[in-house]
PDB file of C-alpha atoms and ligand atoms in Angstrom:
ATOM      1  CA  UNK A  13       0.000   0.000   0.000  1.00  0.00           C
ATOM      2  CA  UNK A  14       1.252   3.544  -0.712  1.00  0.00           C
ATOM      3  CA  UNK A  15       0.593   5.865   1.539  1.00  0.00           C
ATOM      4  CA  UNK A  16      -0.145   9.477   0.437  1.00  0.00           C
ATOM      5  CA  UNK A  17       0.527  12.204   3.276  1.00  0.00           C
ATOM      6  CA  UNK A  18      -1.619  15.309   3.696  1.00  0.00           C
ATOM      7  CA  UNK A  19       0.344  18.526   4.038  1.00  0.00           C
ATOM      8  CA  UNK A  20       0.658  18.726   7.774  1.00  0.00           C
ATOM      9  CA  UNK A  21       2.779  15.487   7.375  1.00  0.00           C
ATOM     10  CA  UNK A  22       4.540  16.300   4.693  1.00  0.00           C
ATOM     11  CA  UNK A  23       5.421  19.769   6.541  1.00  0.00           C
ATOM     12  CA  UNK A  24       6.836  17.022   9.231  1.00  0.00           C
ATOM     13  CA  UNK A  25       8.439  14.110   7.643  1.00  0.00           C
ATOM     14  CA  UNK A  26      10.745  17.436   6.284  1.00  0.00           C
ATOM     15  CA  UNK A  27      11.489  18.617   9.758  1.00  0.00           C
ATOM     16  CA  UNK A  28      13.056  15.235   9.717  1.00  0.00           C
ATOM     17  CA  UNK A  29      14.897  15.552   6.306  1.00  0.00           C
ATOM     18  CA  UNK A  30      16.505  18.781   7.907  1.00  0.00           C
ATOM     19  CA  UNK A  31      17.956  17.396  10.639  1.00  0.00           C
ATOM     20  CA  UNK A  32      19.364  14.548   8.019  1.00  0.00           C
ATOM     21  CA  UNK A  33      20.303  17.878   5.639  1.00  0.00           C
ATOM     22  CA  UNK A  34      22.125  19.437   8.941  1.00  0.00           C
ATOM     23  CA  UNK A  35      23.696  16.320   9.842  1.00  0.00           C
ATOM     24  CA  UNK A  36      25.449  15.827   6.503  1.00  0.00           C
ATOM     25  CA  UNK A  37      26.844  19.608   6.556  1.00  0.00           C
ATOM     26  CA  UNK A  38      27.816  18.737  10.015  1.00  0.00           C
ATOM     27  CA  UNK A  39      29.648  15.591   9.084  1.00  0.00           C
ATOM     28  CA  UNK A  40      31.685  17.500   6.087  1.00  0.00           C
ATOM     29  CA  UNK A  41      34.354  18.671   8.155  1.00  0.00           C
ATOM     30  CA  UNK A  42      35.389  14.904   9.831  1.00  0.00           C
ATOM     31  CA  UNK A  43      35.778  13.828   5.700  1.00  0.00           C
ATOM     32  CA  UNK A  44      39.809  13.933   6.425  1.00  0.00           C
ATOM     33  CA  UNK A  45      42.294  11.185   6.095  1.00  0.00           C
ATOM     34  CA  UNK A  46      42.865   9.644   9.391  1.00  0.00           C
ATOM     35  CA  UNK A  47      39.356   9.641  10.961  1.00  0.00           C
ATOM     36  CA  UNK A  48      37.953   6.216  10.995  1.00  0.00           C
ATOM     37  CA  UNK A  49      33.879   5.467  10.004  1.00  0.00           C
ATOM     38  CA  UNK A  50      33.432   4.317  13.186  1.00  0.00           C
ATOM     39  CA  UNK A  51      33.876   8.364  14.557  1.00  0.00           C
ATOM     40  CA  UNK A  52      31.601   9.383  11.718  1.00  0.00           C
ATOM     41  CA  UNK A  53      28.994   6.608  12.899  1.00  0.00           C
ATOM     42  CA  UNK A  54      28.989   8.687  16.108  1.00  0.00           C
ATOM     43  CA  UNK A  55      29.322  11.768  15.468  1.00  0.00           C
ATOM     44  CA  UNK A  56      26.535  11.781  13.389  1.00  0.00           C
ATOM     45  CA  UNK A  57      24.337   9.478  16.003  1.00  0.00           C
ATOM     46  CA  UNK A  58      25.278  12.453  18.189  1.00  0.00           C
ATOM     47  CA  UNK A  59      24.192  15.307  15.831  1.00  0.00           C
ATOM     48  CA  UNK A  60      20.802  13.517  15.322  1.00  0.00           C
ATOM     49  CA  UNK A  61      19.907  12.959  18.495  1.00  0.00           C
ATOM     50  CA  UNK A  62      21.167  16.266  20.092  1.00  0.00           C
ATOM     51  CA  UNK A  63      18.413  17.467  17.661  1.00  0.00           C
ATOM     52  CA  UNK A  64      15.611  15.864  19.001  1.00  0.00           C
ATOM     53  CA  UNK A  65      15.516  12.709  16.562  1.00  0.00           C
ATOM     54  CA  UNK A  66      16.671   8.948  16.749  1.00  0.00           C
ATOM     55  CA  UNK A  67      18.793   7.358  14.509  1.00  0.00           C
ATOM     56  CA  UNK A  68      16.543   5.254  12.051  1.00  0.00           C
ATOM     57  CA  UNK A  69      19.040   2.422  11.199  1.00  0.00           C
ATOM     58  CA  UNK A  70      20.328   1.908  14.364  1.00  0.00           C
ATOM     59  CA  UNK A  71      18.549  -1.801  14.978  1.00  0.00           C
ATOM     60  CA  UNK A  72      16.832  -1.689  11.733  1.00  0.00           C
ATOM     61  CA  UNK A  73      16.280  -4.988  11.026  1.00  0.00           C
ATOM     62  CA  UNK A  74      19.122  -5.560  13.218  1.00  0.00           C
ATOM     63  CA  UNK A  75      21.524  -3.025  11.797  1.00  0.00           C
ATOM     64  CA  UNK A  76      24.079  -2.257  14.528  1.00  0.00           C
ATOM     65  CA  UNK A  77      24.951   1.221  14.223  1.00  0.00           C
ATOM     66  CA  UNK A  78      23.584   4.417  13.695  1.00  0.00           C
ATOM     67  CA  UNK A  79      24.041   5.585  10.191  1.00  0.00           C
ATOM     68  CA  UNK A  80      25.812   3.352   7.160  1.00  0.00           C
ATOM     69  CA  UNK A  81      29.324   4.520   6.140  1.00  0.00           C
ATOM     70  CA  UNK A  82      30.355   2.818   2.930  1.00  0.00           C
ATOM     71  CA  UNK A  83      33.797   3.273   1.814  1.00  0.00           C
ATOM     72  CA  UNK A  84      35.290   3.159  -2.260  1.00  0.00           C
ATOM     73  CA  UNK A  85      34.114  -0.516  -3.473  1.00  0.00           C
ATOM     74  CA  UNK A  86      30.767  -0.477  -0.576  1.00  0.00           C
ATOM     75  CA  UNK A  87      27.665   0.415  -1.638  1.00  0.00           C
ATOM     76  CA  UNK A  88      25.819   0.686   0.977  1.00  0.00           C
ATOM     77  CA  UNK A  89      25.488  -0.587   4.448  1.00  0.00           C
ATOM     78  CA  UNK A  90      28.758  -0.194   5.832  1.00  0.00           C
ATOM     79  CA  UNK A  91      29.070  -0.377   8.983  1.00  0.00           C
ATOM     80  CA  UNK A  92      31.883   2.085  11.118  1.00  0.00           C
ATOM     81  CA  UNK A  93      34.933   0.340  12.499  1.00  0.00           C
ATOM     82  CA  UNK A  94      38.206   1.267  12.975  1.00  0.00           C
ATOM     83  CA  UNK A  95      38.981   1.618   9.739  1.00  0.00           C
ATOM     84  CA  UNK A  96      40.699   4.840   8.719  1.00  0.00           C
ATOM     85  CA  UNK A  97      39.919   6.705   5.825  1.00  0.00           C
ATOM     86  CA  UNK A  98      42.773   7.826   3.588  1.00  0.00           C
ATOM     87  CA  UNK A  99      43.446  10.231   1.326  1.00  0.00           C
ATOM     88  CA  UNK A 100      42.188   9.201  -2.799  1.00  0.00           C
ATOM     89  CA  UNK A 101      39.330   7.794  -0.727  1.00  0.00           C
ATOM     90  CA  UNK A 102      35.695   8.330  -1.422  1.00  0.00           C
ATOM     91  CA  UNK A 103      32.960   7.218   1.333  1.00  0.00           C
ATOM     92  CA  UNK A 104      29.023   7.654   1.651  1.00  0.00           C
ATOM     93  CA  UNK A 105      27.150   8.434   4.236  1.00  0.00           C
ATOM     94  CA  UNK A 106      23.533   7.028   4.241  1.00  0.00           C
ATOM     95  CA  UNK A 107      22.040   8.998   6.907  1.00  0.00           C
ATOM     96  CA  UNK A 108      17.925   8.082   8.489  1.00  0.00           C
ATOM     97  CA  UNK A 109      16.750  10.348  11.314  1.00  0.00           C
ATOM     98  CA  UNK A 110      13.206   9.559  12.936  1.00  0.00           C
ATOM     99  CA  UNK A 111      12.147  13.084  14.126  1.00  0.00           C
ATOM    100  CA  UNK A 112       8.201  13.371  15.333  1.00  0.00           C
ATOM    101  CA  UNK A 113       7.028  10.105  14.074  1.00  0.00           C
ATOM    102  CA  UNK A 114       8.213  10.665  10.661  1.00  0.00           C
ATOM    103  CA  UNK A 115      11.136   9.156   8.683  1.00  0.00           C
ATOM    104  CA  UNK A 116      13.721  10.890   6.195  1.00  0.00           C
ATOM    105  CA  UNK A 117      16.408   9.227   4.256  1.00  0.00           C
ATOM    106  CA  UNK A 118      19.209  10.631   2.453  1.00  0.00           C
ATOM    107  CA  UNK A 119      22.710   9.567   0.877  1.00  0.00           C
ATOM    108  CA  UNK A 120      25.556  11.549   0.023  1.00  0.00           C
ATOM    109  CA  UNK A 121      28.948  10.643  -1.241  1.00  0.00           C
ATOM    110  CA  UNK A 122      32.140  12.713  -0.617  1.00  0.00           C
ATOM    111  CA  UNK A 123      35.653  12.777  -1.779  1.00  0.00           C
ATOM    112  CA  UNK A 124      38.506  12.301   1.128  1.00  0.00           C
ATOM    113  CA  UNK A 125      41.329  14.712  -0.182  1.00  0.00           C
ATOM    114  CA  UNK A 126      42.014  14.567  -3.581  1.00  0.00           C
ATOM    115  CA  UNK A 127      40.507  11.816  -5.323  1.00  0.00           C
ATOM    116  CA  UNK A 128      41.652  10.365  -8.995  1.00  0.00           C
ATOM    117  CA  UNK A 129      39.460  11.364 -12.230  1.00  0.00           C
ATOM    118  CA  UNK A 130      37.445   7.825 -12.419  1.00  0.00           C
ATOM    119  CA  UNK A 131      36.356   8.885  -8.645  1.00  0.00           C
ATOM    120  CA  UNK A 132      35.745  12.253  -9.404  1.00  0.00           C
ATOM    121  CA  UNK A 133      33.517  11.021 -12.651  1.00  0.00           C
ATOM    122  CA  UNK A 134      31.783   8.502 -10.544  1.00  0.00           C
ATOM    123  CA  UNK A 135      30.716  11.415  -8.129  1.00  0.00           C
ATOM    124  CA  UNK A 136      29.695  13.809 -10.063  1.00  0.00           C
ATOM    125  CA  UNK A 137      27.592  11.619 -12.529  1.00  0.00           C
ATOM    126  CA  UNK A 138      25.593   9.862  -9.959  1.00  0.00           C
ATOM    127  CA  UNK A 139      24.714  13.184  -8.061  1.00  0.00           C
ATOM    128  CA  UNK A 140      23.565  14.184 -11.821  1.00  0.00           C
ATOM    129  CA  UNK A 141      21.957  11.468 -11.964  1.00  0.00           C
ATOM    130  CA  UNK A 142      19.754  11.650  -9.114  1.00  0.00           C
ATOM    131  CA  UNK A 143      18.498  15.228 -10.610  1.00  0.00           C
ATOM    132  CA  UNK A 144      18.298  13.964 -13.723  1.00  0.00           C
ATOM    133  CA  UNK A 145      15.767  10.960 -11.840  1.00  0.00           C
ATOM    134  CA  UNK A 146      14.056  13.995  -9.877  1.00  0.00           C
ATOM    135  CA  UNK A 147      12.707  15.889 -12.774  1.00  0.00           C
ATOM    136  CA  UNK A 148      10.399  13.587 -14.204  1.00  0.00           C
ATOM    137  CA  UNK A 149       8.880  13.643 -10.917  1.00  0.00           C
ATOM    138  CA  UNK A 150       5.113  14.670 -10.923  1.00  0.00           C
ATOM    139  CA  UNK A 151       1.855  14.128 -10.439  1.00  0.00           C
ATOM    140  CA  UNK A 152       0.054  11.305 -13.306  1.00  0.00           C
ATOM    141  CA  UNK A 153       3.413  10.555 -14.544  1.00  0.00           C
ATOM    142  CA  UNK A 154       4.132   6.682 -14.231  1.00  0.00           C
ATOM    143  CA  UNK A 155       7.103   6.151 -11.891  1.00  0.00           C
ATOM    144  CA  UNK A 156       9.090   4.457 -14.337  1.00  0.00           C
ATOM    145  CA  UNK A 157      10.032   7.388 -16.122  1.00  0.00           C
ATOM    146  CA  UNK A 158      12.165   8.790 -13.368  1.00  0.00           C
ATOM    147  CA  UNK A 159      13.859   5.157 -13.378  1.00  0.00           C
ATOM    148  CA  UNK A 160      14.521   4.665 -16.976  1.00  0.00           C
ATOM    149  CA  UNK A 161      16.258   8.263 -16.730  1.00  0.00           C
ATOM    150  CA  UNK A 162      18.556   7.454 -14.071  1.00  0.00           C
ATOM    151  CA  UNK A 163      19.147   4.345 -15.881  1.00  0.00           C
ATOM    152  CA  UNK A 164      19.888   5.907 -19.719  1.00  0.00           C
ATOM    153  CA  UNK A 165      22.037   8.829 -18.115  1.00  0.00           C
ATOM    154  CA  UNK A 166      24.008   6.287 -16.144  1.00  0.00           C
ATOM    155  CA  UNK A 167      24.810   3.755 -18.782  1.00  0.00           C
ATOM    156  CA  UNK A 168      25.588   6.632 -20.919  1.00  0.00           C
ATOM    157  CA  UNK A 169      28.434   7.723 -19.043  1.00  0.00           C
ATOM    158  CA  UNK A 170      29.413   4.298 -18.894  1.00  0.00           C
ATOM    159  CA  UNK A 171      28.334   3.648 -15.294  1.00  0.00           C
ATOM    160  CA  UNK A 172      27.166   0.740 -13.116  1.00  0.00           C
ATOM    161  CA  UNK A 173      23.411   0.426 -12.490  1.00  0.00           C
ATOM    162  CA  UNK A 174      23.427  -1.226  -8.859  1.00  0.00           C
ATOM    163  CA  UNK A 175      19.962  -3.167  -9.438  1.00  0.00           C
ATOM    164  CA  UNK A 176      19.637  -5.307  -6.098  1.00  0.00           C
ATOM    165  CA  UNK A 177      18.632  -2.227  -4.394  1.00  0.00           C
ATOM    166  CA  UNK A 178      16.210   0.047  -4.784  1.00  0.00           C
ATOM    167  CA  UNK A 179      14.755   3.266  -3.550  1.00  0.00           C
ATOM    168  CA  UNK A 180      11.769   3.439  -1.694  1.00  0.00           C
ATOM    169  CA  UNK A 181       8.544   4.903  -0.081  1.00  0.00           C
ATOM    170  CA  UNK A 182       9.032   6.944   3.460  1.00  0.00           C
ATOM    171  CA  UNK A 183       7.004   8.629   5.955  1.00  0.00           C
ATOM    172  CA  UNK A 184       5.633   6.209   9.383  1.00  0.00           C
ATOM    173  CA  UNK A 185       8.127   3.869   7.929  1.00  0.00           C
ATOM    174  CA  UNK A 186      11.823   4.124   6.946  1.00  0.00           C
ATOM    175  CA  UNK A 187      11.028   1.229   4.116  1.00  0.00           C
ATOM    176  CA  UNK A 188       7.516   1.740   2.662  1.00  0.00           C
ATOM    177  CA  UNK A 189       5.985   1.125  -0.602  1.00  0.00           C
ATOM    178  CA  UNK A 190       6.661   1.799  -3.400  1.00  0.00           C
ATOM    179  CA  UNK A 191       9.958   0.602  -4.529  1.00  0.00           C
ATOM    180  CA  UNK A 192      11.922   2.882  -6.672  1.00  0.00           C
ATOM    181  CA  UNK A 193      14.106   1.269  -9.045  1.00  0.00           C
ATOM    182  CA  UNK A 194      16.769   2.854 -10.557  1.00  0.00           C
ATOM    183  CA  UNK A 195      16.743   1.235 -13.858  1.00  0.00           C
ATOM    184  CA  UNK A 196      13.247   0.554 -16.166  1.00  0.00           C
ATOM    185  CA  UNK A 197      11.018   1.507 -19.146  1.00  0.00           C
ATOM    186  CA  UNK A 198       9.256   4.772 -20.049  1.00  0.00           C
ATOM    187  CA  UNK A 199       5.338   4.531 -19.353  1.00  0.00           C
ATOM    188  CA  UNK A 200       5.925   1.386 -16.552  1.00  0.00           C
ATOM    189  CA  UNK A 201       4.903   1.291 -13.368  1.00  0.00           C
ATOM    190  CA  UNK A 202       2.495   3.225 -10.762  1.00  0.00           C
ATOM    191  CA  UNK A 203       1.040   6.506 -11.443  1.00  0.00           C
ATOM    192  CA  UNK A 204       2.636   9.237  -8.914  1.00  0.00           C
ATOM    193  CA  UNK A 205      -0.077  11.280  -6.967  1.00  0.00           C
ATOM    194  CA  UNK A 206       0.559  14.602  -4.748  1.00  0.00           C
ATOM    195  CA  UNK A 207       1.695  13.602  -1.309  1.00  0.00           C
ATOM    196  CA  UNK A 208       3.877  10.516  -2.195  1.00  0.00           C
ATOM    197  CA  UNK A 209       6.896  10.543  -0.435  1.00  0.00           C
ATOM    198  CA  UNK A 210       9.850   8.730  -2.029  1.00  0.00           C
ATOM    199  CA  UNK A 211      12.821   8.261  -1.672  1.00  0.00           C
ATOM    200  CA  UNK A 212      15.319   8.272  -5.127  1.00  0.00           C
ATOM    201  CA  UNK A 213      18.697   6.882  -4.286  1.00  0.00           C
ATOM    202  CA  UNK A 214      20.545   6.248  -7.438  1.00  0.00           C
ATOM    203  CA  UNK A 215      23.806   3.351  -6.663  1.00  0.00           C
ATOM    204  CA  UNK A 216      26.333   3.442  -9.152  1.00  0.00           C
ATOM    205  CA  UNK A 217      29.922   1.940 -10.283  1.00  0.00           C
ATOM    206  CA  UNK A 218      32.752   3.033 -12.160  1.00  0.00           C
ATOM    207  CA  UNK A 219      33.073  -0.862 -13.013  1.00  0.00           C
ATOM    208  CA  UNK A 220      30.439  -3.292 -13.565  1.00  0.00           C
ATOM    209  CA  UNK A 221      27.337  -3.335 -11.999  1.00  0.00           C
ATOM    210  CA  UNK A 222      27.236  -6.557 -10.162  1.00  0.00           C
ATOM    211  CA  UNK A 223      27.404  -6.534  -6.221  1.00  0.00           C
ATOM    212  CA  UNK A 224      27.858  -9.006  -3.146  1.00  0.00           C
ATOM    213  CA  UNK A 225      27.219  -9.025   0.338  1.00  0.00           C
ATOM    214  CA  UNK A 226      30.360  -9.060   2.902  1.00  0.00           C
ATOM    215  CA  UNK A 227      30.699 -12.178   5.647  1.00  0.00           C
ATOM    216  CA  UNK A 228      29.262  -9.183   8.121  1.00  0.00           C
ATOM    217  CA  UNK A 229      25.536 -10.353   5.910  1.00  0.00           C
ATOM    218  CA  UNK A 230      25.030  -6.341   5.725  1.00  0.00           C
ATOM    219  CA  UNK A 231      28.094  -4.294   3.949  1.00  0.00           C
ATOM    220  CA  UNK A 232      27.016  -4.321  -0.228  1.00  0.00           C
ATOM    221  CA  UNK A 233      30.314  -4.282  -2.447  1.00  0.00           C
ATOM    222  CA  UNK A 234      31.172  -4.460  -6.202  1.00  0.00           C
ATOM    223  CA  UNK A 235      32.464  -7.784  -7.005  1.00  0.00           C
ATOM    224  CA  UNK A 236      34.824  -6.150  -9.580  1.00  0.00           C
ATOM    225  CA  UNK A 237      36.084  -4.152  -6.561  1.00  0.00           C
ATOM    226  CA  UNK A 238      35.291  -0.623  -8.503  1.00  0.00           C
ATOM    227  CA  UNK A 239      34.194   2.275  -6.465  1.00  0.00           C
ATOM    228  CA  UNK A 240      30.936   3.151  -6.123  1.00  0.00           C
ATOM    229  CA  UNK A 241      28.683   6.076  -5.434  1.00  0.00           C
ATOM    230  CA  UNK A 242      25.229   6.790  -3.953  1.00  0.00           C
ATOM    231  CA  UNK A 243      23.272   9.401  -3.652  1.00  0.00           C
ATOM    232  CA  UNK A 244      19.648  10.058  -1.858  1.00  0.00           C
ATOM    233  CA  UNK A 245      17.328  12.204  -1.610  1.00  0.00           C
ATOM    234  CA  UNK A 246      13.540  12.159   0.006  1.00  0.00           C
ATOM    235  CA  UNK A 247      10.910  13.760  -1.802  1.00  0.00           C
ATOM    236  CA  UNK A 248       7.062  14.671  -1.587  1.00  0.00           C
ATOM    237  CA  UNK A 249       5.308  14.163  -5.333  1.00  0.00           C
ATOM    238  CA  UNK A 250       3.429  17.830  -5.649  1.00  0.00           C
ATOM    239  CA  UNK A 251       0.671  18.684  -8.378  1.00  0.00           C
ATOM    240  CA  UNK A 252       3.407  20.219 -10.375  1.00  0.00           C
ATOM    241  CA  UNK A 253       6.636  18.388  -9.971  1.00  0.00           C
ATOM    242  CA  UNK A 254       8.090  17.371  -6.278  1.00  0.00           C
ATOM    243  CA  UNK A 255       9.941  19.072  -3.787  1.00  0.00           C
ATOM    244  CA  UNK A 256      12.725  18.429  -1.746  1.00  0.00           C
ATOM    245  CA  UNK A 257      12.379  17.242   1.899  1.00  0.00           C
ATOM    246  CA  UNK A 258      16.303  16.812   2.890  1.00  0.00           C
ATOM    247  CA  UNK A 259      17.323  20.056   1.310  1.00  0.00           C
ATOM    248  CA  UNK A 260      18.117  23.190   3.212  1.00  0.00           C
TER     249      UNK A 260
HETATM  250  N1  LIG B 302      19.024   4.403   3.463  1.00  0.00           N
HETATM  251  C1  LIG B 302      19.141   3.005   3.655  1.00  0.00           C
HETATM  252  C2  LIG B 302      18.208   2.276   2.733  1.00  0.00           C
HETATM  253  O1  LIG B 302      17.320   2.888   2.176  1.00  0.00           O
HETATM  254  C3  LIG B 302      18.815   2.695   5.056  1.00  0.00           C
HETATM  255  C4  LIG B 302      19.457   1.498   5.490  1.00  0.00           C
HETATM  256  S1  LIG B 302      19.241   1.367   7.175  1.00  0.00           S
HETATM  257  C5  LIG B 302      20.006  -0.081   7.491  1.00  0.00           C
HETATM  258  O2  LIG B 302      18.345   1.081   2.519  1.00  0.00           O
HETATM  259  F1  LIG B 302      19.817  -0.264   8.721  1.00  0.00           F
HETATM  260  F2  LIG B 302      19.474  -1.039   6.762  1.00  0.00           F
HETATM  261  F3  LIG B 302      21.250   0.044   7.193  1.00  0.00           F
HETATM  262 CO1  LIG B 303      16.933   4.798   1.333  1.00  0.00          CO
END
């Protein structure tokens, strides 16, 4: 079942999204070589809940820290440890806050130092590519378009379409329906109506597309051991287009 959210809750689940806005600007100046992702994991479990909100992965489904840190060949789901990150780096930050009752979800990947050009390519296309997914975001438009964008201005820049996971509905729930695949056809899928929240997270790799699941049964990497990207964004479906809920 989708749920559609009136205005009032749509006004809250992006209270939410700014504390998971604030704790990403927050995080940017720990990106250095040296710290390890199990400060970031912290740090960030601190930010959200010095705000007011809980830390939506932190036991999700088991999931045992607060927010996933994913470094170069993870996905997603990485989970802090002493590991130090160094510079040429990159690492994502896959941040859920529950603020109010209400869920928000957003990715963000981020260079540590100076990176190499296939890293720097691999960040700035999938960040494009999660706009490029965002546009064809309205009301009566079929889902599918906004995946089968993502997916044609991936492959076109010779990327990595991560297809094991997918985006998702969000709002009581971190995981709710519908999913929100990042590949697919034109005209497929459900028709969007105002007050859908979603959330787009577009996956990709600077190597093939295939991924497998670390002996921790959570961390995501590419099997060809090529770095990948993710970024994430939760948005409301409006009349006219959609708007932003982890923005400023
Ligand atoms: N943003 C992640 C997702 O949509 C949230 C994962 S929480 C975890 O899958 F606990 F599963 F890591
Ligand atoms: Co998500």
């Amino acid at each position: 079942m989708i749920n559609i959210y009136s205005d009032d809750e749509i006004k809250k689940i992006k209270e939410s999204g700014h504390i998971t806005y604030m704790c990403h600007q927050h995080m940017k100046e720990f990106i250095k070589p040296g710290v390890t992702t199990k400060f970031l994991d912290d740090e960030a479990g601190k930010f959200i809940c010095d705000n007011g909100g809980v830390p939506s992965c932190l036991n999700y489904e088991g999931f045992p820290r607060n927010i996933c840190v994913s470094v170069n060949d993870e996905v997603v789901h990485g989970i802090g440890s002493d590991r130090e990150l160094k510079e040429g780096d990159i690492v994502t930050l896959d941040i859920c806050t529950l603020y109010n009752g209400y869920h928000s979800d957003s990715a963000w990947s981020y260079p540590v130092g100076k990176i190499n050009k296939e890293k720097e390519r691999l960040l700035y296309h999938t960040e494009k590519a999660l706009y490029t997914g965002l546009k064809e975001l309205k009301a009566g438009v079929p889902l599918g378009n906004a995946s089968a964008r993502i997916q044609q201005y991936a492959e076109k820049h010779g990327l990595g379409v991560v297809r094991e996971l997918v985006g998702h509905g969000v709002g009581h729930e971190l995981h709710e329906d519908p999913d929100v695949p990042n590949f697919g056809k034109y005209n497929t899928g459900i028709i969007l109506k105002p007050g859908m929240v979603i959330a787009v997270e577009p996956m990709l790799t600077a190597g093939k597309r295939y991924v497998a699941v670390l002996d921790d049964d959570w961390t995501i990497v590419t099997q060809d051991g090529s770095p990948a990207a993710h970024y994430e964004h939760t948005v409301a479906i409006r009349e006219d287009g959609y708007e932003i809920l982890t923005g400023e």
